[in-house]
């Protein structure tokens, strides 16, 4: 084993020792808040913490010794270079002309299956500093060659070193996912670092102001009061166990599985915001019925305005004015299919017409798809259910003030765990993706949903 490998191993051991020590310290802090605490339990935990402390010191000493040895070796090499006759010394790299291009860190001609990349991803998660350096170098190369694609990929910067080399993925066809259009459109917050609830104060009893009945008479008075609003923090998670054979003998299997886990994570989170029992948007929004055996887009549009009127009436001066309409893609295209007696109800890009709305021609999941005749932006989200109603063939359209739909997420989510030990006897590797989130649509009860027989599976007849 080389000196560099020994140093990398010592750094990994030190990282592990520090993590263990922090775990013991956290346990001690948590224990001290326990009302049933005993002195013996505290002494035991303090001893465990001190043992972990000693291990950190031992590992740090070992690493310092190796680093000192490395520095001494560098000094010897420099001394040797000074004492070697100039005639026998090769010219320095920066003193020789070079033509060409630096080789990529991961190359298809040397690593067709991408096993070197996969091994570095795994080693980096286990603390291998050299693997992290190679992945960082790879990310720099990716930004140079595919920077425009990486900038469009939401959250790529949070997974530095995990962008799969292009030659491994140019023919990869991931399973389609609805992803998170609604979650990305509403008001986001960083989830607090601790706790499993988010608590908000909501004023439910207001003060009172009225005209004074007579001079020196008592003026109106009512005591203000609030109600604590408690929002649960939820854990969104998924796992996949891969055989070592699949990872080591397959072509890019691990990155493909990781990508799919991230896609399912995003889809599930968005679906919960819309459909979850009790708190999902469909269960808290006030219903606006659209019942029609022969529905048309022209008849449907007034229901949208009715819903928006309800949103503003509920919010009054708290309305931000940033209302959005959230609908399934089948409903959006049904509205575009409709024609008025003279002009298209929804215009298309590049067509100069007296339009009543616009289609921005953006792709699914990329934000606002268009605007309705009154200027309300449209978010298309295929996590909206299409099996509602008596005939199990209806969808719903939601009208909300986007700033009053709140989503708290951990800034690092989703997080990734790669564990080999639990499945070692089966030659399995466990991959887990998880994250914490909390949400509410009812800080003010403002959301509206349009549903009914007028929103059955659409037929595209131009009306």
Short mmCIF file of C-alpha atoms in Angstrom, two decimals:
data_model
loop_
_atom_site.label_atom_id
_atom_site.label_comp_id
_atom_site.label_asym_id
_atom_site.label_seq_id
_atom_site.Cartn_x
_atom_site.Cartn_y
_atom_site.Cartn_z
CA UNK A 1 0.00 0.00 0.00
CA UNK A 2 1.38 3.41 -0.96
CA UNK A 3 1.85 6.30 1.45
CA UNK A 4 -0.96 8.22 -0.30
CA UNK A 5 -3.31 5.26 0.19
CA UNK A 6 -2.36 5.03 3.87
CA UNK A 7 -3.11 8.74 4.30
CA UNK A 8 -6.50 8.35 2.58
CA UNK A 9 -7.25 5.38 4.84
CA UNK A 10 -6.24 7.38 7.93
CA UNK A 11 -8.47 10.27 6.90
CA UNK A 12 -11.41 7.90 6.49
CA UNK A 13 -10.75 6.41 9.93
CA UNK A 14 -10.57 9.90 11.45
CA UNK A 15 -13.86 10.89 9.80
CA UNK A 16 -15.50 7.77 11.22
CA UNK A 17 -14.12 8.48 14.69
CA UNK A 18 -15.36 12.07 14.60
CA UNK A 19 -18.83 10.91 13.53
CA UNK A 20 -18.92 8.36 16.36
CA UNK A 21 -17.81 10.95 18.89
CA UNK A 22 -20.51 13.38 17.71
CA UNK A 23 -23.13 10.64 17.98
CA UNK A 24 -22.12 9.94 21.59
CA UNK A 25 -22.15 13.66 22.42
CA UNK A 26 -25.62 14.09 20.87
CA UNK A 27 -26.86 11.13 22.88
CA UNK A 28 -25.47 12.71 26.06
CA UNK A 29 -27.19 16.04 25.33
CA UNK A 30 -30.47 14.28 24.60
CA UNK A 31 -30.15 12.20 27.77
CA UNK A 32 -29.76 15.30 29.96
CA UNK A 33 -33.19 16.52 28.89
CA UNK A 34 -34.80 13.31 30.14
CA UNK A 35 -36.81 13.84 33.34
CA UNK A 36 -36.07 10.26 34.47
CA UNK A 37 -32.33 10.71 34.17
CA UNK A 38 -30.10 8.75 36.55
CA UNK A 39 -26.50 9.53 37.54
CA UNK A 40 -25.37 6.06 36.51
CA UNK A 41 -26.78 6.52 33.00
CA UNK A 42 -25.02 9.87 32.69
CA UNK A 43 -21.68 8.40 33.86
CA UNK A 44 -22.01 5.56 31.35
CA UNK A 45 -22.73 7.95 28.49
CA UNK A 46 -19.93 10.33 29.52
CA UNK A 47 -17.54 7.36 29.53
CA UNK A 48 -18.70 6.39 26.03
CA UNK A 49 -18.19 9.95 24.84
CA UNK A 50 -14.71 10.12 26.39
CA UNK A 51 -13.73 6.81 24.78
CA UNK A 52 -14.84 8.19 21.41
CA UNK A 53 -12.84 11.36 22.18
CA UNK A 54 -9.73 9.31 22.82
CA UNK A 55 -10.23 7.46 19.53
CA UNK A 56 -10.43 10.78 17.66
CA UNK A 57 -7.16 11.85 19.28
CA UNK A 58 -5.50 8.55 18.38
CA UNK A 59 -6.67 8.73 14.77
CA UNK A 60 -5.60 12.37 14.47
CA UNK A 61 -2.14 11.51 15.79
CA UNK A 62 -1.80 8.67 13.29
CA UNK A 63 -2.84 10.94 10.42
CA UNK A 64 -0.44 13.70 11.55
CA UNK A 65 2.43 11.19 11.58
CA UNK A 66 1.64 10.06 8.05
CA UNK A 67 1.33 13.64 6.83
CA UNK A 68 4.67 14.47 8.43
CA UNK A 69 6.21 11.46 6.70
CA UNK A 70 4.72 12.59 3.38
CA UNK A 71 6.14 16.09 3.86
CA UNK A 72 9.59 14.62 4.67
CA UNK A 73 9.45 12.45 1.54
CA UNK A 74 8.64 15.55 -0.51
CA UNK A 75 11.63 17.34 1.03
CA UNK A 76 13.91 14.41 0.20
CA UNK A 77 12.60 14.34 -3.38
CA UNK A 78 13.20 18.08 -3.73
CA UNK A 79 16.72 17.70 -2.29
CA UNK A 80 17.45 14.87 -4.69
CA UNK A 81 16.24 16.97 -7.61
CA UNK A 82 18.64 19.77 -6.63
CA UNK A 83 21.61 17.41 -6.40
CA UNK A 84 20.93 15.58 -9.69
CA UNK A 85 23.13 16.95 -12.52
CA UNK A 86 21.19 19.24 -14.85
CA UNK A 87 22.17 17.23 -17.90
CA UNK A 88 20.37 14.18 -16.53
CA UNK A 89 17.27 16.04 -15.43
CA UNK A 90 14.09 16.00 -17.54
CA UNK A 91 12.66 19.44 -18.38
CA UNK A 92 9.78 20.66 -16.24
CA UNK A 93 6.27 20.20 -17.60
CA UNK A 94 5.69 23.95 -17.92
CA UNK A 95 8.94 24.33 -19.86
CA UNK A 96 7.87 22.03 -22.69
CA UNK A 97 5.44 22.94 -25.46
CA UNK A 98 2.27 20.82 -25.47
CA UNK A 99 -0.41 20.56 -28.15
CA UNK A 100 -3.71 18.83 -27.58
CA UNK A 101 -6.29 18.39 -24.83
CA UNK A 102 -6.32 16.96 -21.31
CA UNK A 103 -7.81 13.47 -21.19
CA UNK A 104 -11.18 13.08 -19.45
CA UNK A 105 -11.16 11.54 -15.99
CA UNK A 106 -13.61 8.83 -17.11
CA UNK A 107 -13.21 7.71 -20.73
CA UNK A 108 -15.24 5.20 -22.77
CA UNK A 109 -12.14 3.73 -24.39
CA UNK A 110 -10.68 2.86 -20.96
CA UNK A 111 -13.85 2.23 -18.93
CA UNK A 112 -16.66 1.24 -21.28
CA UNK A 113 -19.00 0.05 -18.53
CA UNK A 114 -18.39 2.97 -16.19
CA UNK A 115 -17.19 0.77 -13.34
CA UNK A 116 -14.45 3.25 -12.35
CA UNK A 117 -17.05 6.00 -12.00
CA UNK A 118 -19.34 3.76 -9.93
CA UNK A 119 -16.51 2.71 -7.65
CA UNK A 120 -15.53 6.35 -7.08
CA UNK A 121 -19.14 7.30 -6.25
CA UNK A 122 -19.24 4.53 -3.65
CA UNK A 123 -15.77 5.32 -2.28
CA UNK A 124 -16.58 9.02 -2.00
CA UNK A 125 -19.59 8.28 0.16
CA UNK A 126 -17.32 6.20 2.39
CA UNK A 127 -14.84 9.08 2.80
CA UNK A 128 -12.19 8.33 0.15
CA UNK A 129 -10.58 11.74 -0.50
CA UNK A 130 -8.89 10.67 -3.74
CA UNK A 131 -12.22 9.43 -5.14
CA UNK A 132 -13.80 12.77 -4.20
CA UNK A 133 -11.02 14.59 -6.05
CA UNK A 134 -11.60 12.53 -9.19
CA UNK A 135 -15.36 13.14 -9.04
CA UNK A 136 -14.80 16.87 -8.51
CA UNK A 137 -12.46 16.93 -11.52
CA UNK A 138 -15.11 15.07 -13.54
CA UNK A 139 -17.77 17.64 -12.53
CA UNK A 140 -15.51 20.47 -13.72
CA UNK A 141 -15.13 18.69 -17.07
CA UNK A 142 -18.90 18.20 -17.29
CA UNK A 143 -19.55 21.90 -16.65
CA UNK A 144 -17.13 22.82 -19.45
CA UNK A 145 -18.65 20.42 -21.98
CA UNK A 146 -22.30 20.21 -20.84
CA UNK A 147 -22.72 23.32 -18.69
CA UNK A 148 -25.99 24.36 -20.32
CA UNK A 149 -27.57 20.98 -19.57
CA UNK A 150 -26.34 20.90 -15.97
CA UNK A 151 -27.67 24.38 -15.25
CA UNK A 152 -31.13 23.32 -16.38
CA UNK A 153 -31.13 20.26 -14.14
CA UNK A 154 -32.68 21.32 -10.83
CA UNK A 155 -30.44 20.58 -7.87
CA UNK A 156 -27.42 19.23 -9.80
CA UNK A 157 -25.10 21.42 -7.73
CA UNK A 158 -26.32 19.68 -4.59
CA UNK A 159 -24.99 16.34 -5.87
CA UNK A 160 -21.49 17.35 -6.83
CA UNK A 161 -19.69 14.40 -8.41
CA UNK A 162 -22.82 12.38 -9.18
CA UNK A 163 -23.48 13.55 -12.73
CA UNK A 164 -23.02 10.40 -14.75
CA UNK A 165 -20.54 10.63 -17.67
CA UNK A 166 -22.41 11.32 -20.89
CA UNK A 167 -21.11 8.24 -22.67
CA UNK A 168 -22.84 6.08 -20.04
CA UNK A 169 -26.25 7.66 -20.45
CA UNK A 170 -26.68 8.81 -24.04
CA UNK A 171 -28.93 5.80 -24.81
CA UNK A 172 -30.43 5.40 -21.34
CA UNK A 173 -34.25 5.67 -21.32
CA UNK A 174 -35.47 6.36 -17.76
CA UNK A 175 -38.99 5.42 -16.71
CA UNK A 176 -41.28 8.42 -17.18
CA UNK A 177 -42.25 10.31 -14.04
CA UNK A 178 -44.73 13.09 -13.25
CA UNK A 179 -42.05 14.79 -11.11
CA UNK A 180 -43.01 17.94 -9.11
CA UNK A 181 -44.50 20.83 -11.15
CA UNK A 182 -46.86 21.97 -8.35
CA UNK A 183 -44.22 21.68 -5.62
CA UNK A 184 -41.87 23.87 -7.64
CA UNK A 185 -44.57 26.50 -8.25
CA UNK A 186 -45.65 27.13 -4.66
CA UNK A 187 -43.92 29.03 -1.86
CA UNK A 188 -40.88 27.14 -0.59
CA UNK A 189 -39.10 27.41 2.76
CA UNK A 190 -36.07 25.76 4.35
CA UNK A 191 -37.20 23.13 6.84
CA UNK A 192 -35.97 23.88 10.39
CA UNK A 193 -32.92 21.82 11.32
CA UNK A 194 -34.61 20.06 14.23
CA UNK A 195 -38.04 18.86 15.31
CA UNK A 196 -40.79 16.81 13.70
CA UNK A 197 -43.40 19.58 13.60
CA UNK A 198 -43.61 23.09 12.19
CA UNK A 199 -45.66 25.41 14.42
CA UNK A 200 -47.36 28.57 13.16
CA UNK A 201 -49.36 31.14 15.09
CA UNK A 202 -52.65 32.01 13.39
CA UNK A 203 -54.88 34.86 14.62
CA UNK A 204 -58.41 33.46 14.95
CA UNK A 205 -60.04 36.12 17.13
CA UNK A 206 -59.50 39.69 15.98
CA UNK A 207 -59.61 43.02 17.74
CA UNK A 208 -62.71 45.21 17.31
CA UNK A 209 -63.13 48.74 15.98
CA UNK A 210 -66.48 50.59 15.79
CA UNK A 211 -67.89 54.07 15.85
CA UNK A 212 -67.97 55.57 19.37
CA UNK A 213 -71.62 55.85 20.47
CA UNK A 214 -71.10 59.15 22.31
CA UNK A 215 -68.36 61.34 23.69
CA UNK A 216 -66.62 59.74 26.69
CA UNK A 217 -68.46 56.44 26.02
CA UNK A 218 -66.42 53.25 25.98
CA UNK A 219 -64.97 52.42 22.58
CA UNK A 220 -65.18 48.98 21.04
CA UNK A 221 -62.89 46.35 22.47
CA UNK A 222 -62.29 42.66 21.80
CA UNK A 223 -59.30 40.64 22.95
CA UNK A 224 -57.15 39.30 20.15
CA UNK A 225 -56.37 35.58 20.30
CA UNK A 226 -54.40 33.14 18.21
CA UNK A 227 -54.46 29.39 17.63
CA UNK A 228 -51.35 27.26 17.25
CA UNK A 229 -51.21 25.58 13.87
CA UNK A 230 -49.10 22.41 14.01
CA UNK A 231 -47.83 20.90 10.75
CA UNK A 232 -46.21 17.47 10.84
CA UNK A 233 -42.81 16.86 9.28
CA UNK A 234 -42.98 13.80 7.03
CA UNK A 235 -40.26 11.49 5.75
CA UNK A 236 -40.25 10.70 2.05
CA UNK A 237 -38.03 7.69 1.36
CA UNK A 238 -37.38 4.74 -0.92
CA UNK A 239 -34.82 1.96 -1.14
CA UNK A 240 -33.40 -0.54 -3.58
CA UNK A 241 -31.10 -3.49 -2.96
CA UNK A 242 -28.78 -4.33 -5.82
CA UNK A 243 -26.65 -7.43 -6.14
CA UNK A 244 -22.93 -6.84 -6.32
CA UNK A 245 -23.03 -8.74 -9.59
CA UNK A 246 -25.40 -6.14 -11.06
CA UNK A 247 -23.18 -3.28 -9.87
CA UNK A 248 -19.81 -4.80 -10.75
CA UNK A 249 -20.76 -6.65 -13.93
CA UNK A 250 -23.53 -4.38 -15.20
CA UNK A 251 -23.19 -1.26 -17.33
CA UNK A 252 -23.98 1.86 -15.31
CA UNK A 253 -26.58 0.05 -13.18
CA UNK A 254 -26.03 1.96 -9.94
CA UNK A 255 -26.34 5.49 -11.41
CA UNK A 256 -29.48 4.43 -13.30
CA UNK A 257 -31.12 3.14 -10.11
CA UNK A 258 -30.08 6.25 -8.20
CA UNK A 259 -31.58 8.48 -10.89
CA UNK A 260 -34.86 6.56 -10.76
CA UNK A 261 -35.02 6.81 -6.96
CA UNK A 262 -34.63 10.59 -7.20
CA UNK A 263 -37.40 10.75 -9.82
CA UNK A 264 -39.78 8.67 -7.66
CA UNK A 265 -38.90 10.87 -4.67
CA UNK A 266 -39.93 14.03 -6.51
CA UNK A 267 -43.12 12.45 -7.89
CA UNK A 268 -44.26 11.12 -4.53
CA UNK A 269 -43.67 14.41 -2.74
CA UNK A 270 -45.68 16.34 -5.34
CA UNK A 271 -48.47 13.76 -5.30
CA UNK A 272 -48.77 14.04 -1.51
CA UNK A 273 -49.15 17.82 -1.78
CA UNK A 274 -52.08 17.29 -4.11
CA UNK A 275 -53.72 14.05 -3.04
CA UNK A 276 -52.73 13.10 0.51
CA UNK A 277 -55.60 12.24 2.83
CA UNK A 278 -56.77 15.09 5.09
CA UNK A 279 -54.14 17.70 4.13
CA UNK A 280 -53.68 17.29 0.36
CA UNK A 281 -54.98 20.11 -1.83
CA UNK A 282 -57.93 18.06 -3.08
CA UNK A 283 -59.08 17.53 0.52
CA UNK A 284 -58.77 21.12 1.78
CA UNK A 285 -59.91 23.12 -1.26
CA UNK A 286 -63.46 24.47 -1.41
CA UNK A 287 -65.39 22.70 -4.18
CA UNK A 288 -66.80 24.57 -7.19
CA UNK A 289 -69.07 22.26 -9.19
CA UNK A 290 -69.04 22.08 -12.97
CA UNK A 291 -71.81 19.67 -13.96
CA UNK A 292 -72.41 19.27 -17.66
CA UNK A 293 -73.14 16.30 -19.89
CA UNK A 294 -71.65 18.07 -22.93
CA UNK A 295 -68.84 20.20 -21.49
CA UNK A 296 -67.12 22.91 -23.50
CA UNK A 297 -64.09 25.06 -22.71
CA UNK A 298 -66.17 28.22 -23.15
CA UNK A 299 -68.65 27.00 -20.51
CA UNK A 300 -65.85 25.85 -18.23
CA UNK A 301 -63.96 29.14 -18.18
CA UNK A 302 -66.52 31.04 -16.03
CA UNK A 303 -65.99 28.39 -13.32
CA UNK A 304 -62.33 29.40 -13.24
CA UNK A 305 -63.29 33.03 -12.65
CA UNK A 306 -65.78 31.95 -9.96
CA UNK A 307 -63.00 30.05 -8.22
CA UNK A 308 -60.56 32.95 -8.43
CA UNK A 309 -63.20 35.22 -6.95
CA UNK A 310 -63.47 32.78 -4.03
CA UNK A 311 -59.70 32.77 -3.52
CA UNK A 312 -59.56 36.56 -3.30
CA UNK A 313 -62.65 36.78 -1.07
CA UNK A 314 -60.98 34.39 1.40
CA UNK A 315 -57.67 36.26 1.48
CA UNK A 316 -58.83 39.90 1.25
CA UNK A 317 -55.78 42.11 1.88
CA UNK A 318 -53.55 39.06 2.37
CA UNK A 319 -53.91 38.13 -1.30
CA UNK A 320 -50.56 38.35 -3.10
CA UNK A 321 -52.19 38.44 -6.53
CA UNK A 322 -49.97 35.55 -7.65
CA UNK A 323 -52.79 33.16 -8.42
CA UNK A 324 -52.15 29.99 -10.41
CA UNK A 325 -54.34 27.40 -12.07
CA UNK A 326 -53.14 23.81 -11.66
CA UNK A 327 -54.53 21.21 -14.05
CA UNK A 328 -53.77 17.87 -15.70
CA UNK A 329 -52.19 17.93 -19.15
CA UNK A 330 -55.35 16.42 -20.66
CA UNK A 331 -57.36 19.41 -19.40
CA UNK A 332 -54.82 21.93 -20.67
CA UNK A 333 -54.83 20.48 -24.17
CA UNK A 334 -58.63 20.22 -24.13
CA UNK A 335 -58.80 23.96 -23.46
CA UNK A 336 -56.39 24.61 -26.33
CA UNK A 337 -58.47 22.48 -28.65
CA UNK A 338 -61.50 24.75 -28.20
CA UNK A 339 -62.34 27.46 -30.74
CA UNK A 340 -64.61 30.45 -30.34
CA UNK A 341 -66.86 31.57 -33.15
CA UNK A 342 -64.02 33.64 -34.65
CA UNK A 343 -60.71 33.17 -32.83
CA UNK A 344 -58.90 30.38 -30.99
CA UNK A 345 -59.67 30.39 -27.28
CA UNK A 346 -55.96 29.77 -26.57
CA UNK A 347 -53.43 31.16 -29.02
CA UNK A 348 -50.31 29.37 -30.18
CA UNK A 349 -46.74 30.75 -30.36
CA UNK A 350 -46.04 32.99 -33.32
CA UNK A 351 -49.70 33.39 -34.31
CA UNK A 352 -50.87 36.99 -34.21
CA UNK A 353 -54.57 36.76 -33.41
CA UNK A 354 -57.07 38.37 -31.07
CA UNK A 355 -56.44 35.69 -28.53
CA UNK A 356 -58.15 35.14 -25.22
CA UNK A 357 -55.15 33.44 -23.67
CA UNK A 358 -51.67 32.21 -24.51
CA UNK A 359 -49.77 28.97 -24.72
CA UNK A 360 -46.09 29.57 -23.91
CA UNK A 361 -45.03 26.28 -25.54
CA UNK A 362 -42.87 25.26 -22.59
CA UNK A 363 -42.22 21.59 -21.88
CA UNK A 364 -43.80 19.58 -19.07
CA UNK A 365 -42.36 20.34 -15.65
CA UNK A 366 -40.53 23.48 -16.77
CA UNK A 367 -42.84 25.97 -15.04
CA UNK A 368 -45.73 28.03 -16.40
CA UNK A 369 -47.23 26.46 -19.53
CA UNK A 370 -49.42 29.40 -20.54
CA UNK A 371 -51.92 31.96 -19.32
CA UNK A 372 -55.72 31.93 -19.17
CA UNK A 373 -57.79 34.73 -20.71
CA UNK A 374 -57.57 36.81 -17.52
CA UNK A 375 -53.80 36.35 -17.23
CA UNK A 376 -53.75 33.56 -14.64
CA UNK A 377 -50.66 31.34 -15.16
CA UNK A 378 -51.26 27.63 -15.75
CA UNK A 379 -49.21 24.87 -14.11
CA UNK A 380 -49.66 21.45 -15.69
CA UNK A 381 -49.19 18.57 -13.24
CA UNK A 382 -49.95 14.95 -14.08
CA UNK A 383 -49.98 13.93 -10.43
CA UNK A 384 -53.58 15.21 -10.44
CA UNK A 385 -55.92 12.23 -10.18
CA UNK A 386 -58.02 11.31 -13.23
CA UNK A 387 -60.18 8.65 -11.56
CA UNK A 388 -62.46 10.92 -9.53
CA UNK A 389 -66.27 11.17 -9.49
CA UNK A 390 -69.01 8.58 -9.80
CA UNK A 391 -67.68 7.42 -13.17
CA UNK A 392 -64.06 7.34 -11.91
CA UNK A 393 -63.05 9.34 -14.98
CA UNK A 394 -62.98 12.95 -13.74
CA UNK A 395 -60.04 15.21 -12.94
CA UNK A 396 -59.96 18.48 -10.99
CA UNK A 397 -58.61 21.97 -11.63
CA UNK A 398 -57.19 23.92 -8.68
CA UNK A 399 -57.07 27.69 -8.26
CA UNK A 400 -54.81 28.96 -5.48
CA UNK A 401 -52.71 31.89 -4.38
CA UNK A 402 -49.27 30.28 -4.82
CA UNK A 403 -47.86 32.23 -1.85
CA UNK A 404 -50.42 30.64 0.46
CA UNK A 405 -49.44 27.08 -0.42
CA UNK A 406 -46.37 26.46 1.76
CA UNK A 407 -43.75 23.73 1.42
CA UNK A 408 -40.85 23.24 3.85
CA UNK A 409 -37.99 21.06 2.60
CA UNK A 410 -34.55 20.17 3.87
CA UNK A 411 -32.14 22.16 1.64
CA UNK A 412 -30.07 18.98 1.14
CA UNK A 413 -32.99 16.74 0.21
CA UNK A 414 -33.14 14.21 -1.21
CA UNK A 415 -30.25 12.54 0.60
CA UNK A 416 -28.58 9.28 -0.38
CA UNK A 417 -27.30 6.38 1.71
CA UNK A 418 -25.26 3.55 0.22
CA UNK A 419 -24.84 0.70 2.70
CA UNK A 420 -22.95 -2.52 2.03
CA UNK A 421 -22.73 -4.11 5.48
CA UNK A 422 -26.44 -4.92 6.08
CA UNK A 423 -26.56 -7.08 2.94
CA UNK A 424 -22.94 -8.26 2.86
CA UNK A 425 -23.84 -11.92 3.41
CA UNK A 426 -26.09 -11.78 0.35
CA UNK A 427 -23.59 -9.84 -1.77
CA UNK A 428 -26.11 -7.00 -1.82
CA UNK A 429 -25.76 -3.23 -1.70
CA UNK A 430 -28.60 -1.23 -0.15
CA UNK A 431 -29.37 2.16 -1.68
CA UNK A 432 -31.71 4.52 0.21
CA UNK A 433 -32.99 7.94 -0.83
CA UNK A 434 -34.82 10.04 1.77
CA UNK A 435 -35.76 13.56 2.80
CA UNK A 436 -37.96 15.47 5.23
CA UNK A 437 -40.75 17.85 4.29
CA UNK A 438 -43.82 19.60 5.69
CA UNK A 439 -46.56 21.52 3.93
CA UNK A 440 -49.86 23.31 4.39
CA UNK A 441 -52.44 24.91 2.11
CA UNK A 442 -54.63 26.16 4.97
CA UNK A 443 -52.78 28.96 6.71
CA UNK A 444 -55.73 30.73 5.10
CA UNK A 445 -58.57 28.56 3.74
CA UNK A 446 -58.33 30.00 0.23
CA UNK A 447 -57.89 27.15 -2.26
CA UNK A 448 -60.66 26.25 -4.72
CA UNK A 449 -61.12 23.13 -6.83
CA UNK A 450 -63.36 22.72 -9.85
CA UNK A 451 -64.79 19.23 -10.25
CA UNK A 452 -67.83 17.41 -11.56
CA UNK A 453 -69.17 15.69 -14.65
CA UNK A 454 -67.94 18.53 -16.81
CA UNK A 455 -64.39 17.30 -16.17
CA UNK A 456 -64.70 13.73 -17.41
CA UNK A 457 -62.17 12.34 -19.90
CA UNK A 458 -62.10 15.07 -22.56
CA UNK A 459 -63.04 14.64 -26.18
CA UNK A 460 -61.21 16.84 -28.67
CA UNK A 461 -64.01 18.21 -30.86
CA UNK A 462 -62.99 21.86 -31.11
CA UNK A 463 -65.49 23.12 -28.50
#
